[in-house]
């Protein structure tokens, strides 16, 4: 028999909404992926590696060229000093990195701090590793936390904090004072911080991403997770990396070796090439995405929607009551995809307790014409709902 957690679990909200978008021929502003094919030079490199390169098992911890490129990239962009041999592991996407980390570091009964709204994979993966998620509930419009909220969720069994920064779905890039507070709390309570930083390159000026790993006292107790899929707008590639001090890396790599063992070598070769950033991608990509964010924001505001600020990720959010929508987020998302042909993501899906039901997430990594039409269709969805 299946484990009850899985037997009763619905598919993810991303799968559900993309499925409905296909069924209804809708514009898909739900699941986060760009509608461009991704950097040509990287795809050419991957194709060449498939045709002319080595297609057998690569080393378990990843190709040395990629692990070195990861360490160099973080030295250049985030001032980190990582030893690629003992502190970098390549995984099959950030999702596998999260699974390996939880399996390796959680003991049955350990409590793990998780912010709501969370990335949907965290609670089920933590539970299957034997952990107990302890939820810290954040609210719009600022999604801020303070020491009292953290302390209230921490008990004698708390061992770990999971931090997603930049934050999906809210578009927040954590300010240095929030990171400093988290570092203090982790040190005081002897917590390991698992930092899901897959959106670290998708940050819009003047916001700047800073890794919690670099905060005082965090070097030995932080697991930093990245994703080439997100860095290069190639979300299907599923090449992730884990950076952590040698003792943590050792344990996590042992979990990784029995999850996927390795990741396709050709995509690793291409990711290594991309990280050297010969094309200036890391400068151009956020600039272009910031223009798309502004375009969708403007189109939505013209239609009377209340748009919340987004400093990073592919997403912005709208406040439904402030936009004249009386339905809750899930009701409106289902109505909009079926009746007006536009898919979105209800943020209540990322809560387990006391969900915020007033916020809708929209993906703006799309062509201008799609964004304009998406905003018009959302307005139509609102008007149809009001007429009911
Ligand atoms: N964490 C967060 C916060 C994400 O948004 C995503 C993907 N959107 C992932 C993890 C998964 O990344 P990957 O596709 O590399 O597994
Ligand atoms: N992370 C992507 C998003 O937030 C979706 C990933 C998935 O479909 N699991 O939209």
Short mmCIF file of C-alpha atoms and ligand atoms in Angstrom, two decimals:
data_model
loop_
_atom_site.label_atom_id
_atom_site.label_comp_id
_atom_site.label_asym_id
_atom_site.label_seq_id
_atom_site.Cartn_x
_atom_site.Cartn_y
_atom_site.Cartn_z
CA UNK A 1 0.00 0.00 0.00
CA UNK A 2 1.13 3.55 -0.68
CA UNK A 3 2.22 5.78 2.17
CA UNK A 4 -0.86 7.82 3.20
CA UNK A 5 0.97 11.13 2.59
CA UNK A 6 1.35 10.19 -1.07
CA UNK A 7 -1.84 8.17 -1.53
CA UNK A 8 -3.97 11.20 -0.72
CA UNK A 9 -1.77 13.90 -2.19
CA UNK A 10 -3.06 15.89 -5.17
CA UNK A 11 -0.69 16.81 -8.03
CA UNK A 12 1.21 20.05 -7.51
CA UNK A 13 -0.55 23.33 -8.18
CA UNK A 14 1.95 23.91 -11.04
CA UNK A 15 0.94 20.66 -12.72
CA UNK A 16 -2.75 21.34 -12.11
CA UNK A 17 -2.67 24.84 -13.56
CA UNK A 18 -0.48 23.96 -16.56
CA UNK A 19 -2.83 21.03 -17.25
CA UNK A 20 -5.85 23.35 -17.18
CA UNK A 21 -4.00 25.86 -19.39
CA UNK A 22 -3.46 23.10 -21.97
CA UNK A 23 -7.06 21.87 -21.67
CA UNK A 24 -8.57 25.32 -22.14
CA UNK A 25 -5.95 26.66 -24.57
CA UNK A 26 -5.18 29.41 -22.04
CA UNK A 27 -2.28 31.82 -21.74
CA UNK A 28 -0.12 30.30 -19.00
CA UNK A 29 1.04 32.82 -16.40
CA UNK A 30 1.03 30.04 -13.79
CA UNK A 31 4.01 27.66 -13.69
CA UNK A 32 7.29 29.59 -13.84
CA UNK A 33 9.17 29.13 -17.10
CA UNK A 34 10.30 31.51 -19.85
CA UNK A 35 8.70 31.32 -23.30
CA UNK A 36 12.08 31.85 -24.98
CA UNK A 37 14.30 28.90 -25.96
CA UNK A 38 17.22 29.94 -23.68
CA UNK A 39 20.77 31.05 -24.53
CA UNK A 40 21.80 29.62 -27.92
CA UNK A 41 25.48 29.25 -26.98
CA UNK A 42 24.57 27.00 -24.04
CA UNK A 43 22.20 24.89 -26.05
CA UNK A 44 24.84 24.53 -28.77
CA UNK A 45 27.37 23.48 -26.14
CA UNK A 46 24.97 20.86 -24.74
CA UNK A 47 24.19 19.55 -28.25
CA UNK A 48 27.88 19.29 -29.05
CA UNK A 49 28.49 17.46 -25.79
CA UNK A 50 25.74 14.94 -26.64
CA UNK A 51 27.13 14.35 -30.14
CA UNK A 52 30.85 14.48 -29.53
CA UNK A 53 31.31 14.24 -25.77
CA UNK A 54 31.23 11.56 -23.12
CA UNK A 55 27.78 10.12 -22.44
CA UNK A 56 28.55 7.57 -19.74
CA UNK A 57 28.26 8.01 -15.96
CA UNK A 58 30.07 11.12 -14.80
CA UNK A 59 31.59 11.25 -11.29
CA UNK A 60 29.00 11.02 -8.50
CA UNK A 61 29.71 14.51 -7.12
CA UNK A 62 29.59 16.07 -10.59
CA UNK A 63 32.06 16.89 -13.37
CA UNK A 64 35.12 18.63 -11.91
CA UNK A 65 34.78 21.36 -14.58
CA UNK A 66 31.27 22.20 -13.33
CA UNK A 67 32.19 22.05 -9.64
CA UNK A 68 35.11 24.38 -10.28
CA UNK A 69 32.91 26.70 -12.33
CA UNK A 70 30.34 26.81 -9.50
CA UNK A 71 33.03 27.76 -6.94
CA UNK A 72 34.46 30.43 -9.28
CA UNK A 73 31.00 31.81 -10.06
CA UNK A 74 30.14 32.26 -6.39
CA UNK A 75 33.55 33.78 -5.67
CA UNK A 76 32.97 36.32 -8.42
CA UNK A 77 29.30 37.12 -7.80
CA UNK A 78 28.85 36.60 -4.04
CA UNK A 79 32.37 36.81 -2.61
CA UNK A 80 32.30 33.21 -1.36
CA UNK A 81 35.40 31.11 -0.85
CA UNK A 82 34.39 27.52 -1.65
CA UNK A 83 36.68 24.53 -2.15
CA UNK A 84 35.16 22.77 -5.17
CA UNK A 85 36.60 19.39 -4.15
CA UNK A 86 35.09 19.19 -0.68
CA UNK A 87 32.26 21.74 -0.77
CA UNK A 88 30.41 21.46 -4.12
CA UNK A 89 28.09 18.64 -5.26
CA UNK A 90 26.12 18.55 -8.53
CA UNK A 91 22.54 17.23 -8.35
CA UNK A 92 19.62 16.68 -10.70
CA UNK A 93 18.04 20.05 -10.06
CA UNK A 94 17.46 21.92 -6.83
CA UNK A 95 14.64 19.51 -6.07
CA UNK A 96 17.05 16.59 -5.75
CA UNK A 97 19.43 18.81 -3.80
CA UNK A 98 16.64 19.52 -1.29
CA UNK A 99 15.71 15.84 -1.03
CA UNK A 100 19.32 14.73 -0.50
CA UNK A 101 19.88 17.45 2.08
CA UNK A 102 16.79 16.56 4.10
CA UNK A 103 17.52 12.81 3.92
CA UNK A 104 21.11 13.32 5.05
CA UNK A 105 20.60 15.89 7.81
CA UNK A 106 17.19 15.20 9.39
CA UNK A 107 16.85 12.64 12.19
CA UNK A 108 13.35 11.28 12.88
CA UNK A 109 11.53 13.71 15.16
CA UNK A 110 13.68 16.73 14.30
CA UNK A 111 11.74 19.94 13.89
CA UNK A 112 12.40 22.16 10.89
CA UNK A 113 11.43 25.82 10.62
CA UNK A 114 9.69 26.63 7.33
CA UNK A 115 8.20 29.96 6.28
CA UNK A 116 4.72 30.09 4.78
CA UNK A 117 4.23 30.70 1.89
CA UNK A 118 6.73 27.88 1.15
CA UNK A 119 7.98 26.25 -2.03
CA UNK A 120 5.61 23.30 -2.27
CA UNK A 121 8.23 20.54 -2.13
CA UNK A 122 9.52 21.38 1.36
CA UNK A 123 6.90 19.97 3.77
CA UNK A 124 6.43 16.57 2.06
CA UNK A 125 10.17 16.04 1.63
CA UNK A 126 10.86 17.03 5.24
CA UNK A 127 8.14 14.65 6.50
CA UNK A 128 9.39 11.70 4.45
CA UNK A 129 12.85 12.30 5.90
CA UNK A 130 11.28 11.97 9.37
CA UNK A 131 11.17 15.67 10.18
CA UNK A 132 8.34 17.82 11.49
CA UNK A 133 7.80 21.15 9.68
CA UNK A 134 7.17 24.05 12.09
CA UNK A 135 5.52 26.80 10.12
CA UNK A 136 6.17 30.52 10.45
CA UNK A 137 3.30 32.35 8.76
CA UNK A 138 4.07 35.46 6.71
CA UNK A 139 1.47 37.89 5.38
CA UNK A 140 1.15 40.38 2.57
CA UNK A 141 1.95 43.04 1.64
CA UNK A 142 5.46 42.93 3.21
CA UNK A 143 5.88 39.26 4.14
CA UNK A 144 8.21 40.25 7.02
CA UNK A 145 9.17 38.25 10.11
CA UNK A 146 10.69 39.21 13.43
CA UNK A 147 12.56 37.49 16.24
CA UNK A 148 9.41 36.78 18.25
CA UNK A 149 7.83 34.90 15.34
CA UNK A 150 10.93 32.75 14.94
CA UNK A 151 11.33 32.11 18.68
CA UNK A 152 7.67 31.08 18.96
CA UNK A 153 8.24 28.29 16.43
CA UNK A 154 11.52 27.02 17.91
CA UNK A 155 11.60 24.27 20.53
CA UNK A 156 14.18 21.85 21.98
CA UNK A 157 13.84 19.52 18.95
CA UNK A 158 14.36 22.24 16.34
CA UNK A 159 17.45 21.44 14.25
CA UNK A 160 17.00 23.17 10.92
CA UNK A 161 15.72 26.28 9.18
CA UNK A 162 14.72 26.27 5.52
CA UNK A 163 15.09 29.60 3.79
CA UNK A 164 14.05 30.38 0.24
CA UNK A 165 15.68 33.62 -0.88
CA UNK A 166 14.88 35.30 -3.28
CA UNK A 167 11.40 34.15 -2.41
CA UNK A 168 9.04 32.26 -4.66
CA UNK A 169 6.09 33.18 -4.72
CA UNK A 170 6.36 36.65 -3.17
CA UNK A 171 9.25 38.15 -5.16
CA UNK A 172 10.95 39.34 -1.95
CA UNK A 173 14.77 39.62 -1.86
CA UNK A 174 15.71 39.48 1.82
CA UNK A 175 17.35 42.60 3.19
CA UNK A 176 20.65 42.25 5.10
CA UNK A 177 18.99 42.90 8.48
CA UNK A 178 16.67 39.91 8.02
CA UNK A 179 19.63 37.70 7.12
CA UNK A 180 21.53 38.98 10.16
CA UNK A 181 18.57 38.10 12.40
CA UNK A 182 18.34 34.61 10.90
CA UNK A 183 22.07 34.09 11.41
CA UNK A 184 21.79 35.11 15.07
CA UNK A 185 18.86 32.78 15.67
CA UNK A 186 20.60 29.87 13.90
CA UNK A 187 23.71 30.33 16.04
CA UNK A 188 21.74 30.70 19.31
CA UNK A 189 19.69 27.57 18.67
CA UNK A 190 22.38 25.58 16.85
CA UNK A 191 20.34 25.24 13.63
CA UNK A 192 21.50 24.20 10.19
CA UNK A 193 20.21 26.59 7.51
CA UNK A 194 19.14 25.06 4.22
CA UNK A 195 19.12 27.96 1.75
CA UNK A 196 17.21 27.45 -1.46
CA UNK A 197 18.74 30.23 -3.57
CA UNK A 198 17.65 29.04 -7.02
CA UNK A 199 16.51 32.59 -7.89
CA UNK A 200 19.82 34.24 -6.89
CA UNK A 201 20.57 35.48 -10.43
CA UNK A 202 17.01 36.63 -11.11
CA UNK A 203 17.20 39.80 -9.00
CA UNK A 204 16.31 43.29 -10.20
CA UNK A 205 18.35 46.39 -9.40
CA UNK A 206 18.57 48.00 -6.92
CA UNK A 207 17.84 44.78 -4.96
CA UNK A 208 20.90 42.59 -4.39
CA UNK A 209 21.04 38.96 -3.37
CA UNK A 210 23.19 38.08 -0.41
CA UNK A 211 23.78 34.48 0.63
CA UNK A 212 23.05 33.55 4.26
CA UNK A 213 26.18 31.37 4.07
CA UNK A 214 28.27 34.57 4.15
CA UNK A 215 26.62 35.91 7.34
CA UNK A 216 28.63 35.74 10.59
CA UNK A 217 28.71 32.26 12.10
CA UNK A 218 26.95 30.61 9.14
CA UNK A 219 29.83 29.17 7.11
CA UNK A 220 29.84 25.76 8.82
CA UNK A 221 26.07 25.47 9.30
CA UNK A 222 24.64 26.47 5.90
CA UNK A 223 23.68 24.40 2.90
CA UNK A 224 23.36 26.62 -0.18
CA UNK A 225 21.36 25.26 -3.10
CA UNK A 226 21.43 26.64 -6.65
CA UNK A 227 19.91 25.66 -10.01
CA UNK A 228 21.36 26.09 -13.50
CA UNK A 229 17.80 25.75 -14.81
CA UNK A 230 16.83 29.01 -13.13
CA UNK A 231 20.14 30.77 -13.78
CA UNK A 232 19.92 30.24 -17.53
CA UNK A 233 16.17 30.16 -18.10
CA UNK A 234 16.33 26.47 -19.04
CA UNK A 235 13.98 25.10 -16.41
CA UNK A 236 13.81 21.60 -17.88
CA UNK A 237 17.54 21.03 -17.54
CA UNK A 238 17.44 20.09 -13.87
CA UNK A 239 21.09 20.68 -13.04
CA UNK A 240 21.46 21.82 -9.44
CA UNK A 241 24.33 22.35 -7.05
CA UNK A 242 24.86 22.13 -3.33
CA UNK A 243 27.54 24.19 -1.58
CA UNK A 244 28.30 23.42 2.06
CA UNK A 245 31.20 22.93 4.46
CA UNK A 246 33.00 19.57 4.03
CA UNK A 247 31.25 17.66 6.84
CA UNK A 248 27.78 18.62 5.55
CA UNK A 249 28.79 18.01 1.92
CA UNK A 250 30.09 14.56 2.80
CA UNK A 251 26.79 13.48 4.37
CA UNK A 252 24.60 15.04 1.66
CA UNK A 253 26.66 13.46 -1.14
CA UNK A 254 26.05 10.05 0.46
CA UNK A 255 22.29 10.64 0.22
CA UNK A 256 22.66 11.94 -3.35
CA UNK A 257 24.54 8.81 -4.44
CA UNK A 258 21.46 6.68 -3.80
CA UNK A 259 18.88 9.14 -5.12
CA UNK A 260 20.11 9.86 -8.65
CA UNK A 261 23.85 9.14 -8.26
CA UNK A 262 24.64 11.47 -11.18
CA UNK A 263 23.25 14.10 -13.53
CA UNK A 264 23.54 14.05 -17.38
CA UNK A 265 27.16 14.91 -18.21
CA UNK A 266 26.37 16.89 -21.37
CA UNK A 267 24.13 19.31 -19.46
CA UNK A 268 26.82 19.62 -16.78
CA UNK A 269 29.37 20.57 -19.47
CA UNK A 270 27.02 23.22 -20.84
CA UNK A 271 26.23 24.59 -17.37
CA UNK A 272 29.96 24.89 -16.63
CA UNK A 273 30.40 26.84 -19.84
CA UNK A 274 27.44 29.09 -19.02
CA UNK A 275 28.73 29.91 -15.55
CA UNK A 276 31.83 31.51 -17.08
CA UNK A 277 29.34 34.01 -18.52
CA UNK A 278 31.20 34.89 -21.69
CA UNK A 279 27.99 36.35 -23.17
CA UNK A 280 27.13 38.71 -20.32
CA UNK A 281 23.94 36.73 -19.67
CA UNK A 282 23.81 37.47 -15.93
CA UNK A 283 23.64 41.17 -16.68
CA UNK A 284 21.25 41.03 -19.65
CA UNK A 285 18.80 38.43 -18.30
CA UNK A 286 17.65 40.34 -15.17
CA UNK A 287 17.51 43.60 -17.12
CA UNK A 288 15.15 42.06 -19.67
CA UNK A 289 13.06 40.37 -17.01
CA UNK A 290 12.75 43.63 -15.07
CA UNK A 291 11.31 45.19 -18.24
CA UNK A 292 8.81 42.31 -18.47
CA UNK A 293 7.89 42.75 -14.81
CA UNK A 294 7.29 46.47 -15.45
CA UNK A 295 5.27 45.73 -18.57
CA UNK A 296 2.91 43.34 -16.79
CA UNK A 297 2.69 45.62 -13.74
CA UNK A 298 1.69 48.56 -15.93
CA UNK A 299 -0.82 46.55 -17.97
CA UNK A 300 -2.42 45.23 -14.77
CA UNK A 301 -2.54 48.65 -13.13
CA UNK A 302 -4.24 50.06 -16.24
CA UNK A 303 -6.92 47.44 -15.67
CA UNK A 304 -7.30 48.42 -12.03
CA UNK A 305 -5.35 45.58 -10.39
CA UNK A 306 -3.40 46.14 -7.16
CA UNK A 307 0.11 44.86 -7.92
CA UNK A 308 2.58 44.14 -5.11
CA UNK A 309 6.28 44.88 -5.66
CA UNK A 310 8.60 42.15 -7.00
CA UNK A 311 12.37 42.41 -6.52
CA UNK A 312 13.29 39.04 -8.00
CA UNK A 313 12.09 35.66 -9.46
CA UNK A 314 9.82 35.33 -12.52
CA UNK A 315 6.80 36.35 -10.44
CA UNK A 316 4.73 39.23 -9.27
CA UNK A 317 1.62 39.02 -7.12
CA UNK A 318 -1.68 40.86 -7.08
CA UNK A 319 -3.94 41.60 -4.15
CA UNK A 320 -7.38 40.35 -5.14
CA UNK A 321 -9.66 42.36 -2.80
CA UNK A 322 -7.67 45.50 -3.68
CA UNK A 323 -8.28 44.67 -7.35
CA UNK A 324 -12.05 44.39 -7.05
CA UNK A 325 -12.11 40.57 -6.97
CA UNK A 326 -14.41 39.09 -4.36
CA UNK A 327 -13.59 35.39 -4.94
CA UNK A 328 -10.76 33.73 -3.03
CA UNK A 329 -7.48 33.10 -4.87
CA UNK A 330 -8.10 29.49 -5.81
CA UNK A 331 -11.66 30.15 -6.90
CA UNK A 332 -10.55 33.07 -9.03
CA UNK A 333 -7.61 31.16 -10.55
CA UNK A 334 -9.93 28.29 -11.60
CA UNK A 335 -12.52 30.73 -12.91
CA UNK A 336 -9.90 32.74 -14.85
CA UNK A 337 -8.37 29.73 -16.62
CA UNK A 338 -11.74 28.23 -17.53
CA UNK A 339 -13.77 31.30 -18.40
CA UNK A 340 -11.19 33.86 -19.55
CA UNK A 341 -8.26 31.72 -20.79
CA UNK A 342 -5.50 32.79 -18.41
CA UNK A 343 -3.72 30.54 -15.91
CA UNK A 344 -2.20 31.79 -12.64
CA UNK A 345 -1.16 30.36 -9.27
CA UNK A 346 -3.17 30.88 -6.05
CA UNK A 347 -0.71 31.65 -3.25
CA UNK A 348 -2.88 29.81 -0.69
CA UNK A 349 -1.42 26.60 -2.20
CA UNK A 350 1.83 27.45 -0.42
CA UNK A 351 0.32 27.42 3.09
CA UNK A 352 -0.70 24.48 5.26
CA UNK A 353 -2.11 26.47 8.17
CA UNK A 354 -4.33 29.57 8.07
CA UNK A 355 -3.76 30.21 4.35
CA UNK A 356 -3.69 33.72 2.97
CA UNK A 357 -6.38 33.47 0.26
CA UNK A 358 -6.20 36.95 -1.26
CA UNK A 359 -3.03 36.80 -3.38
CA UNK A 360 -2.53 35.54 -6.95
CA UNK A 361 0.92 34.83 -8.43
CA UNK A 362 1.60 35.69 -12.08
CA UNK A 363 4.65 34.70 -14.13
CA UNK A 364 6.07 37.52 -16.28
CA UNK A 365 8.91 35.70 -18.10
CA UNK A 366 6.87 35.93 -21.32
CA UNK A 367 6.71 37.99 -24.53
CA UNK A 368 5.17 41.47 -24.22
CA UNK A 369 2.13 40.55 -26.32
CA UNK A 370 1.39 37.59 -24.00
CA UNK A 371 1.70 39.80 -20.92
CA UNK A 372 -0.64 42.41 -22.40
CA UNK A 373 -3.19 39.79 -23.40
CA UNK A 374 -2.84 38.06 -20.01
CA UNK A 375 -3.66 41.31 -18.19
CA UNK A 376 -6.66 41.91 -20.46
CA UNK A 377 -7.93 38.36 -19.82
CA UNK A 378 -7.54 38.74 -16.06
CA UNK A 379 -9.63 41.90 -16.24
CA UNK A 380 -12.23 39.99 -18.25
CA UNK A 381 -12.21 37.22 -15.62
CA UNK A 382 -12.84 39.79 -12.90
CA UNK A 383 -15.65 41.44 -14.86
CA UNK A 384 -17.32 38.10 -15.62
CA UNK A 385 -17.11 37.16 -11.94
CA UNK A 386 -18.71 40.43 -10.86
CA UNK A 387 -21.60 39.97 -13.28
CA UNK A 388 -22.50 36.58 -11.84
N1 LIG B 1 13.07 25.90 -5.23
C1 LIG B 1 12.36 26.95 -5.65
C2 LIG B 1 12.08 28.08 -4.73
C3 LIG B 1 11.88 26.97 -6.96
O1 LIG B 1 11.16 28.01 -7.38
C4 LIG B 1 12.16 25.87 -7.82
C5 LIG B 1 11.67 25.80 -9.22
N2 LIG B 1 10.87 26.79 -9.62
C6 LIG B 1 12.91 24.82 -7.31
C7 LIG B 1 13.33 24.85 -6.01
C8 LIG B 1 13.22 23.61 -8.14
O2 LIG B 1 14.33 23.82 -8.96
P1 LIG B 1 14.82 22.69 -10.00
O3 LIG B 1 13.95 22.81 -11.20
O4 LIG B 1 16.25 23.02 -10.25
O5 LIG B 1 14.64 21.37 -9.32
N1 LIG B 2 9.20 26.35 -9.49
C1 LIG B 2 8.29 26.54 -10.58
C2 LIG B 2 7.28 27.59 -10.16
O1 LIG B 2 7.33 28.07 -9.07
C3 LIG B 2 7.55 25.27 -10.88
C4 LIG B 2 8.27 24.02 -10.62
C5 LIG B 2 7.35 22.85 -10.74
O2 LIG B 2 6.51 22.79 -11.62
N2 LIG B 2 7.48 21.94 -9.82
O3 LIG B 2 6.40 27.92 -10.90
#
